[in-house]
């Protein structure tokens, strides 16, 4: 039986699944072969497309001799190609396109692959291709609160209105709301995401109860996501045995505690048989953890892993542990070192179903950071790499900042040298995890162009070495359907013009040369050069009248550069070898220091800040010129946000330039206005 | 009939009215002559004291021949001494102390005068003295919200827990709560306050309704305060005719609007016959005002004044009007100029019952500001001077900062030169208004020693040229009753040691030389040197590598100095004549500029910051040494706050010194540690 495609609630943007993208598929004769609930989903998708575009679909248990344009089949003779659950093979011969999968999810991913190909899927011949996800776990973490948090709101670091899952203390339960959750699952499946953690890693009191007496609300979300091959995960409080269970301790080595977790986890699986597992932020920014009991993070993670083992679940243990009560006067402590110092010694101690979830950079999702040295340092641990789709530090979905190139650089980076594995390869054990940027905003992500980040997450998780511009091109093709446009080339090239370089543009007009954190404290939007300079958060730039930057060298600094394997330890150790874009992350240099680019640091600051604003002006102009080719609501929303982006970019330019001019006293070599 | 003294709710500190201060009075034979509700209050006070300390009290319509220690009488033959409502005469002869008043309130103030005198009131002979308040209006403005504001809380800029009047959207109405309001009235009467505005000048939606359908709640507060001679005032929204009355406009010159105010005001007086009047913050920080309709502030104030005229009420119109959307890049706009620019041209245009309420400084209650030039510039306007007892910028009642010396300096300042009137004299038309620092905290003011600020407000309003240290000594005598102490001299001198110089100590370790506003944005606690430097609030210091300060001279700056009358305009115009403590308020000077003290600016910054912390350490030590002489709860509370004050003072010292060292590059001449 086909499962009906969810209805798009009124007023909600279809994102990269507008009806038109199903036209090529929907105008063909399709045969679907195989059984199971996700095959039912595939069937429903094809049936819906055919109903709109005049095609036909037949479902059989076995493929018969009749003539079809497309065959979608579950393979019947084992899995000779090693497609496993999620892979699929594609071939076209004799006028028939054939997608073969070994598992139901593979068929679903094969279907969306055809949607991406469009008419090309049904033209000419096509040699057999095998597609498998490089990473088995492709996950979104929602930092959604169940109850509205007095400071952080409904969604922590959310810039897309409310939560898709929760509203004011309750799970969303109306028909329209659950249809929207199903639609969200559909969007995610179409880009390759297969796991969602439904609540904030900062687990407050109300949310703690999702683990026990409110697990039914999680189960309802899981039911809505399951048809699209998505498993549901839950963020839990390490203190749950105390808070929820009434135990006197949450010590992982106290016998009552593993026992409590085992019983509790059993009840979770009774409610959600394919439950994905737990996400834990422990001993971090005020969250409880094993340190309270003198235990290691491996002790903590392994206890939860043991509770999940009987059911095939996984614990994602976040490596974001540092001292957020640092004294700014103390220049020897370095927050960048913390994750490595805490976790590298534990390599090999984590259980097989414990994944250590590591932010891609050593700090916290800044516009430019080096790769976390933890990623190359734990060969005997399953690592997941965490990236941030929600634009906390990159313009909060008021600025266009497509992060594909940043994530791609991170995933292609080779921590142990050019001959060794890339970050994308090192993440095979644990996967790629992104903090979601989606909410109940009509455009899903606040800024319509921020949808590109969500799409890119899924596609890079499927294939970490994908060319990001090609992923963006896919997204443009699906979202804006240039094939249906009056001027497809202008539309496509305009969208590339405003998106391709938007991350580097953002980098230009904000904090320079990898120094990071020159943002307004708390909400993190807009510039405040000294906003965190005297704070306990460990995020300093040490600018004085002579120079700026953090000395993280082994020779004279905090030694952080020494946490890297040899090639990078040496590259980062000296200003002469350090890449320009990370110079101030690793070194404190005089304003007159000459970059590899040939400019001085101070002139680079001035130049990039003037240039960055110019690029925003140009992007705004390009976007305005697409008005006739873009859906009016989508165009208007983005046009309005460009006004704010330009205002904010000017503010960044002026504050940064003025700050460094006042400090350095060096005038702009090109005589532009600095206040 | 005596009115019973309010019962002190359990656990609440008696502040300056502990039972012991009534011992001298309560052990005498007293005759009270006169009738009326406030005389009944006086009678109740004496009766209560006698019940505790064995004295006797007789009430008669006329004084008879019997023998008494004390006679408290309403004069019967007019008012030959011009005592008016609130004055009194005191004489002691032939063993009888005699207080004569023309009005009931005068008798009440006479009574508390005797309480302050203690045994001395009943010793020897005392020539006849006449006491009259120098200012007819001695007012506290409560910035209390009725509903808890999402950002500002129950009390805006309140540091003493909740509100005495409101709780979570409702007027306090329980017996205990109203007893506490009566006690508050009693404390205020004992220091001379005679008016209270019961709600925040930022009038939010809930509070707007106090004017109309919720006036009954205001009336209940007025009933509780009235027995102690205190009139109740209300902050109102200028937009009330629209918000509450459903009119299409609040234009003061549109005929429906004065009419609405007249009718509404009539209903207010029906509920509260002795209602004091309205307080208005208009066209300021987002509050509506006459500018919306192209009308002047005189138009707005006079319309409200007209509505109040039939009932003898007064409108207090605040002069705190400035552009809080300023561009930090624009150095020509100067917030300090705003009040003068807006209001000085309107001199003579305000109605007789309209009072222009002017903050003592041109900015906003900084630790050090010059006197507002408005105060000397409006001879034909009734002016009230507004001061801030709640320590928004002076340590938020976590730091000891007795503001008596600051207020006294302000009140003694002579804006038009040494031969002309003082600020205290210029305020005769409108009075002294203080933003209250009291709340429902058990110690009334959070920090027990902050009670001294509340007491000082009343006494300086009664006598603006009083010696502040004498006022403090009174407060010590009543609050700590050294006469009952094991070591009265150590107690008294210890309290003076920690309080007398506390404002100057606070000034030393915070923002230097009058520059102001180097505070954390929003909550205003703790240092952030650049916190407001790039903000729209008009509060800048312009520090660069060469110097710091705001050029407000006529010759080269914003011209603010030229808003003063001649002597001060000249004094403030040049760095050579400007007093050191205001140097950076008026001038941008190099770090090497030599002060009148002989130190450079930069060395002054270092020295005062190290010294200030040293003074806090010393105060903390002195306070610790008083443990055996002070009520344990009071001592413990203050001791705990001294820990925080010291931590915070060190933070101020280190941030300010580090900031200016990084900018100037000038090392401390005395080689102390700068981070």
mmCIF file of N, CA and C in Angstrom, chain B residues 218-299:
data_model
loop_
_atom_site.group_PDB
_atom_site.id
_atom_site.type_symbol
_atom_site.label_atom_id
_atom_site.label_comp_id
_atom_site.label_asym_id
_atom_site.label_seq_id
_atom_site.Cartn_x
_atom_site.Cartn_y
_atom_site.Cartn_z
ATOM 1 N N UNK B 218 -4.350 51.711 43.543
ATOM 2 C CA UNK B 218 -3.526 52.839 43.957
ATOM 3 C C UNK B 218 -4.107 53.456 45.232
ATOM 4 N N UNK B 219 -5.428 53.508 45.277
ATOM 5 C CA UNK B 219 -6.086 54.099 46.459
ATOM 6 C C UNK B 219 -5.749 53.318 47.722
ATOM 7 N N UNK B 220 -5.646 51.994 47.613
ATOM 8 C CA UNK B 220 -5.315 51.192 48.790
ATOM 9 C C UNK B 220 -3.914 51.519 49.295
ATOM 10 N N UNK B 221 -2.986 51.748 48.359
ATOM 11 C CA UNK B 221 -1.630 52.151 48.767
ATOM 12 C C UNK B 221 -1.672 53.531 49.396
ATOM 13 N N UNK B 222 -2.419 54.427 48.783
ATOM 14 C CA UNK B 222 -2.528 55.791 49.323
ATOM 15 C C UNK B 222 -3.083 55.770 50.745
ATOM 16 N N UNK B 223 -4.050 54.893 50.983
ATOM 17 C CA UNK B 223 -4.628 54.781 52.327
ATOM 18 C C UNK B 223 -3.585 54.353 53.352
ATOM 19 N N UNK B 224 -2.662 53.477 52.893
ATOM 20 C CA UNK B 224 -1.634 52.986 53.817
ATOM 21 C C UNK B 224 -0.572 54.040 54.097
ATOM 22 N N UNK B 225 -0.308 54.904 53.140
ATOM 23 C CA UNK B 225 0.755 55.906 53.303
ATOM 24 C C UNK B 225 0.250 57.192 53.954
ATOM 25 N N UNK B 226 -1.026 57.493 53.790
ATOM 26 C CA UNK B 226 -1.593 58.776 54.216
ATOM 27 C C UNK B 226 -1.388 59.082 55.694
ATOM 28 N N UNK B 227 -1.533 58.093 56.589
ATOM 29 C CA UNK B 227 -1.380 58.414 58.014
ATOM 30 C C UNK B 227 -0.013 58.992 58.357
ATOM 31 N N UNK B 228 0.985 58.761 57.489
ATOM 32 C CA UNK B 228 2.316 59.309 57.745
ATOM 33 C C UNK B 228 2.612 60.528 56.879
ATOM 34 N N UNK B 229 1.542 61.180 56.442
ATOM 35 C CA UNK B 229 1.722 62.467 55.767
ATOM 36 C C UNK B 229 2.258 62.346 54.348
ATOM 37 N N UNK B 230 2.069 61.210 53.733
ATOM 38 C CA UNK B 230 2.624 60.990 52.400
ATOM 39 C C UNK B 230 1.521 60.965 51.344
ATOM 40 N N UNK B 231 1.690 61.790 50.334
ATOM 41 C CA UNK B 231 0.751 61.797 49.212
ATOM 42 C C UNK B 231 1.252 60.853 48.126
ATOM 43 N N UNK B 232 0.304 60.256 47.463
ATOM 44 C CA UNK B 232 0.612 59.275 46.436
ATOM 45 C C UNK B 232 0.510 59.904 45.051
ATOM 46 N N UNK B 233 1.513 59.598 44.231
ATOM 47 C CA UNK B 233 1.550 60.057 42.840
ATOM 48 C C UNK B 233 1.570 58.840 41.920
ATOM 49 N N UNK B 234 1.247 59.080 40.657
ATOM 50 C CA UNK B 234 1.150 57.978 39.701
ATOM 51 C C UNK B 234 1.876 58.348 38.413
ATOM 52 N N UNK B 235 2.712 57.408 37.919
ATOM 53 C CA UNK B 235 3.288 57.590 36.585
ATOM 54 C C UNK B 235 2.252 57.174 35.556
ATOM 55 N N UNK B 236 2.075 58.020 34.565
ATOM 56 C CA UNK B 236 1.057 57.739 33.550
ATOM 57 C C UNK B 236 1.671 57.766 32.155
ATOM 58 N N UNK B 237 0.997 57.107 31.258
ATOM 59 C CA UNK B 237 1.429 57.090 29.866
ATOM 60 C C UNK B 237 0.815 58.270 29.132
ATOM 61 N N UNK B 238 1.650 58.977 28.376
ATOM 62 C CA UNK B 238 1.116 60.081 27.603
ATOM 63 C C UNK B 238 0.105 59.593 26.572
ATOM 64 N N UNK B 239 0.228 58.334 26.206
ATOM 65 C CA UNK B 239 -0.687 57.767 25.203
ATOM 66 C C UNK B 239 -1.961 57.222 25.832
ATOM 67 N N UNK B 240 -2.188 57.487 27.115
ATOM 68 C CA UNK B 240 -3.347 56.908 27.795
ATOM 69 C C UNK B 240 -4.677 57.173 27.074
ATOM 70 N N UNK B 241 -4.907 58.352 26.516
ATOM 71 C CA UNK B 241 -6.197 58.560 25.838
ATOM 72 C C UNK B 241 -6.424 57.558 24.701
ATOM 73 N N UNK B 242 -5.329 57.140 24.063
ATOM 74 C CA UNK B 242 -5.444 56.150 22.992
ATOM 75 C C UNK B 242 -5.538 54.747 23.582
ATOM 76 N N UNK B 243 -4.575 54.455 24.467
ATOM 77 C CA UNK B 243 -4.446 53.093 24.986
ATOM 78 C C UNK B 243 -5.643 52.722 25.865
ATOM 79 N N UNK B 244 -6.068 53.667 26.694
ATOM 80 C CA UNK B 244 -7.138 53.362 27.643
ATOM 81 C C UNK B 244 -8.475 53.947 27.200
ATOM 82 N N UNK B 245 -8.417 55.102 26.555
ATOM 83 C CA UNK B 245 -9.652 55.815 26.272
ATOM 84 C C UNK B 245 -10.247 55.530 24.899
ATOM 85 N N UNK B 246 -9.490 54.826 24.093
ATOM 86 C CA UNK B 246 -10.009 54.504 22.768
ATOM 87 C C UNK B 246 -10.079 55.698 21.826
ATOM 88 N N UNK B 247 -9.442 56.821 22.204
ATOM 89 C CA UNK B 247 -9.424 57.968 21.296
ATOM 90 C C UNK B 247 -8.464 57.695 20.141
ATOM 91 N N UNK B 248 -8.649 58.380 19.029
ATOM 92 C CA UNK B 248 -7.742 58.165 17.897
ATOM 93 C C UNK B 248 -6.409 58.889 18.071
ATOM 94 N N UNK B 249 -6.289 59.746 19.055
ATOM 95 C CA UNK B 249 -5.081 60.560 19.206
ATOM 96 C C UNK B 249 -4.836 60.867 20.685
ATOM 97 N N UNK B 250 -3.581 61.182 20.981
ATOM 98 C CA UNK B 250 -3.248 61.700 22.306
ATOM 99 C C UNK B 250 -2.693 63.116 22.178
ATOM 100 N N UNK B 251 -2.953 63.741 21.043
ATOM 101 C CA UNK B 251 -2.483 65.093 20.766
ATOM 102 C C UNK B 251 -3.011 66.049 21.846
ATOM 103 N N UNK B 252 -2.121 66.723 22.569
ATOM 104 C CA UNK B 252 -2.595 67.583 23.668
ATOM 105 C C UNK B 252 -3.447 68.761 23.190
ATOM 106 N N UNK B 253 -3.353 69.102 21.919
ATOM 107 C CA UNK B 253 -4.136 70.241 21.433
ATOM 108 C C UNK B 253 -5.411 69.814 20.709
ATOM 109 N N UNK B 254 -5.637 68.523 20.667
ATOM 110 C CA UNK B 254 -6.897 68.050 20.086
ATOM 111 C C UNK B 254 -7.944 68.087 21.197
ATOM 112 N N UNK B 255 -9.108 68.670 20.937
ATOM 113 C CA UNK B 255 -10.014 68.979 22.062
ATOM 114 C C UNK B 255 -10.434 67.748 22.855
ATOM 115 N N UNK B 256 -10.530 66.585 22.202
ATOM 116 C CA UNK B 256 -10.993 65.408 22.930
ATOM 117 C C UNK B 256 -9.997 64.970 23.997
ATOM 118 N N UNK B 257 -8.747 65.315 23.795
ATOM 119 C CA UNK B 257 -7.700 64.769 24.665
ATOM 120 C C UNK B 257 -7.684 65.456 26.037
ATOM 121 N N UNK B 258 -7.625 66.806 26.089
ATOM 122 C CA UNK B 258 -7.716 67.453 27.415
ATOM 123 C C UNK B 258 -9.010 67.068 28.132
ATOM 124 N N UNK B 259 -10.058 66.913 27.355
ATOM 125 C CA UNK B 259 -11.337 66.542 27.931
ATOM 126 C C UNK B 259 -11.257 65.157 28.585
ATOM 127 N N UNK B 260 -10.607 64.240 27.868
ATOM 128 C CA UNK B 260 -10.458 62.884 28.427
ATOM 129 C C UNK B 260 -9.654 62.925 29.708
ATOM 130 N N UNK B 261 -8.565 63.675 29.688
ATOM 131 C CA UNK B 261 -7.718 63.772 30.883
ATOM 132 C C UNK B 261 -8.478 64.416 32.042
ATOM 133 N N UNK B 262 -9.303 65.431 31.731
ATOM 134 C CA UNK B 262 -10.058 66.099 32.798
ATOM 135 C C UNK B 262 -11.029 65.124 33.451
ATOM 136 N N UNK B 263 -11.740 64.369 32.641
ATOM 137 C CA UNK B 263 -12.693 63.407 33.197
ATOM 138 C C UNK B 263 -11.988 62.310 33.987
ATOM 139 N N UNK B 264 -10.906 61.822 33.389
ATOM 140 C CA UNK B 264 -10.158 60.743 34.041
ATOM 141 C C UNK B 264 -9.589 61.211 35.379
ATOM 142 N N UNK B 265 -9.046 62.430 35.379
ATOM 143 C CA UNK B 265 -8.445 62.962 36.593
ATOM 144 C C UNK B 265 -9.505 63.161 37.670
ATOM 145 N N UNK B 266 -10.689 63.571 37.259
ATOM 146 C CA UNK B 266 -11.795 63.700 38.221
ATOM 147 C C UNK B 266 -12.063 62.368 38.915
ATOM 148 N N UNK B 267 -12.021 61.284 38.160
ATOM 149 C CA UNK B 267 -12.275 59.976 38.762
ATOM 150 C C UNK B 267 -11.132 59.547 39.673
ATOM 151 N N UNK B 268 -9.908 59.950 39.314
ATOM 152 C CA UNK B 268 -8.768 59.651 40.194
ATOM 153 C C UNK B 268 -8.974 60.326 41.548
ATOM 154 N N UNK B 269 -9.375 61.589 41.518
ATOM 155 C CA UNK B 269 -9.552 62.317 42.783
ATOM 156 C C UNK B 269 -10.767 61.834 43.558
ATOM 157 N N UNK B 270 -11.733 61.293 42.864
ATOM 158 C CA UNK B 270 -12.870 60.694 43.582
ATOM 159 C C UNK B 270 -12.388 59.513 44.411
ATOM 160 N N UNK B 271 -11.382 58.800 43.884
ATOM 161 C CA UNK B 271 -10.851 57.627 44.599
ATOM 162 C C UNK B 271 -9.808 58.005 45.633
ATOM 163 N N UNK B 272 -9.031 59.063 45.332
ATOM 164 C CA UNK B 272 -7.917 59.467 46.206
ATOM 165 C C UNK B 272 -7.972 60.984 46.343
ATOM 166 N N UNK B 273 -8.706 61.479 47.316
ATOM 167 C CA UNK B 273 -8.927 62.944 47.386
ATOM 168 C C UNK B 273 -7.643 63.759 47.537
ATOM 169 N N UNK B 274 -6.602 63.186 48.172
ATOM 170 C CA UNK B 274 -5.351 63.948 48.340
ATOM 171 C C UNK B 274 -4.285 63.476 47.348
ATOM 172 N N UNK B 275 -4.706 62.887 46.233
ATOM 173 C CA UNK B 275 -3.769 62.418 45.199
ATOM 174 C C UNK B 275 -2.772 63.521 44.848
ATOM 175 N N UNK B 276 -1.474 63.132 44.713
ATOM 176 C CA UNK B 276 -0.430 64.138 44.492
ATOM 177 C C UNK B 276 -0.341 64.640 43.065
ATOM 178 N N UNK B 277 -0.492 63.716 42.109
ATOM 179 C CA UNK B 277 -0.397 64.147 40.716
ATOM 180 C C UNK B 277 0.279 63.101 39.857
ATOM 181 N N UNK B 278 0.605 63.532 38.649
ATOM 182 C CA UNK B 278 1.156 62.615 37.653
ATOM 183 C C UNK B 278 2.661 62.795 37.491
ATOM 184 N N UNK B 279 3.318 61.699 37.152
ATOM 185 C CA UNK B 279 4.719 61.725 36.734
ATOM 186 C C UNK B 279 4.756 61.230 35.293
ATOM 187 N N UNK B 280 5.482 61.951 34.438
ATOM 188 C CA UNK B 280 5.467 61.598 33.014
ATOM 189 C C UNK B 280 6.882 61.558 32.442
ATOM 190 N N UNK B 281 7.191 60.432 31.820
ATOM 191 C CA UNK B 281 8.393 60.313 30.987
ATOM 192 C C UNK B 281 7.890 60.270 29.549
ATOM 193 N N UNK B 282 8.077 61.348 28.846
ATOM 194 C CA UNK B 282 7.499 61.444 27.498
ATOM 195 C C UNK B 282 8.594 61.617 26.461
ATOM 196 N N UNK B 283 8.392 61.045 25.308
ATOM 197 C CA UNK B 283 9.362 61.152 24.209
ATOM 198 C C UNK B 283 10.763 60.773 24.662
ATOM 199 N N UNK B 284 10.865 59.692 25.424
ATOM 200 C CA UNK B 284 12.165 59.309 25.960
ATOM 201 C C UNK B 284 12.278 57.807 25.963
ATOM 202 N N UNK B 285 13.363 57.307 25.391
ATOM 203 C CA UNK B 285 13.669 55.870 25.410
ATOM 204 C C UNK B 285 12.453 55.029 25.019
ATOM 205 N N UNK B 286 11.747 55.486 24.023
ATOM 206 C CA UNK B 286 10.645 54.680 23.502
ATOM 207 C C UNK B 286 9.278 55.019 24.059
ATOM 208 N N UNK B 287 9.209 55.847 25.114
ATOM 209 C CA UNK B 287 7.905 56.244 25.639
ATOM 210 C C UNK B 287 7.263 57.281 24.708
ATOM 211 N N UNK B 288 5.951 57.245 24.561
ATOM 212 C CA UNK B 288 5.277 58.220 23.689
ATOM 213 C C UNK B 288 5.292 59.616 24.306
ATOM 214 N N UNK B 289 5.023 60.615 23.480
ATOM 215 C CA UNK B 289 5.031 61.982 23.998
ATOM 216 C C UNK B 289 4.489 62.971 22.985
ATOM 217 N N UNK B 290 4.524 64.238 23.314
ATOM 218 C CA UNK B 290 3.933 65.256 22.441
ATOM 219 C C UNK B 290 4.630 65.397 21.094
ATOM 220 N N UNK B 291 5.931 64.999 21.009
ATOM 221 C CA UNK B 291 6.624 65.102 19.719
ATOM 222 C C UNK B 291 5.888 64.338 18.622
ATOM 223 N N UNK B 292 5.221 63.247 19.033
ATOM 224 C CA UNK B 292 4.473 62.444 18.056
ATOM 225 C C UNK B 292 3.492 63.316 17.283
ATOM 226 N N UNK B 293 2.991 64.372 17.957
ATOM 227 C CA UNK B 293 1.952 65.201 17.347
ATOM 228 C C UNK B 293 2.476 66.589 16.978
ATOM 229 N N UNK B 294 3.808 66.711 16.977
ATOM 230 C CA UNK B 294 4.376 68.007 16.626
ATOM 231 C C UNK B 294 4.121 69.069 17.681
ATOM 232 N N UNK B 295 3.884 68.630 18.928
ATOM 233 C CA UNK B 295 3.639 69.601 20.008
ATOM 234 C C UNK B 295 4.875 69.681 20.895
ATOM 235 N N UNK B 296 4.949 70.752 21.672
ATOM 236 C CA UNK B 296 6.095 70.916 22.562
ATOM 237 C C UNK B 296 5.831 70.215 23.879
ATOM 238 N N UNK B 297 6.904 70.046 24.632
ATOM 239 C CA UNK B 297 6.760 69.451 25.955
ATOM 240 C C UNK B 297 5.951 70.349 26.887
ATOM 241 N N UNK B 298 5.991 71.652 26.664
ATOM 242 C CA UNK B 298 5.134 72.533 27.472
ATOM 243 C C UNK B 298 3.671 72.270 27.152
ATOM 244 N N UNK B 299 3.362 72.085 25.879
ATOM 245 C CA UNK B 299 1.981 71.743 25.506
ATOM 246 C C UNK B 299 1.525 70.486 26.246
#
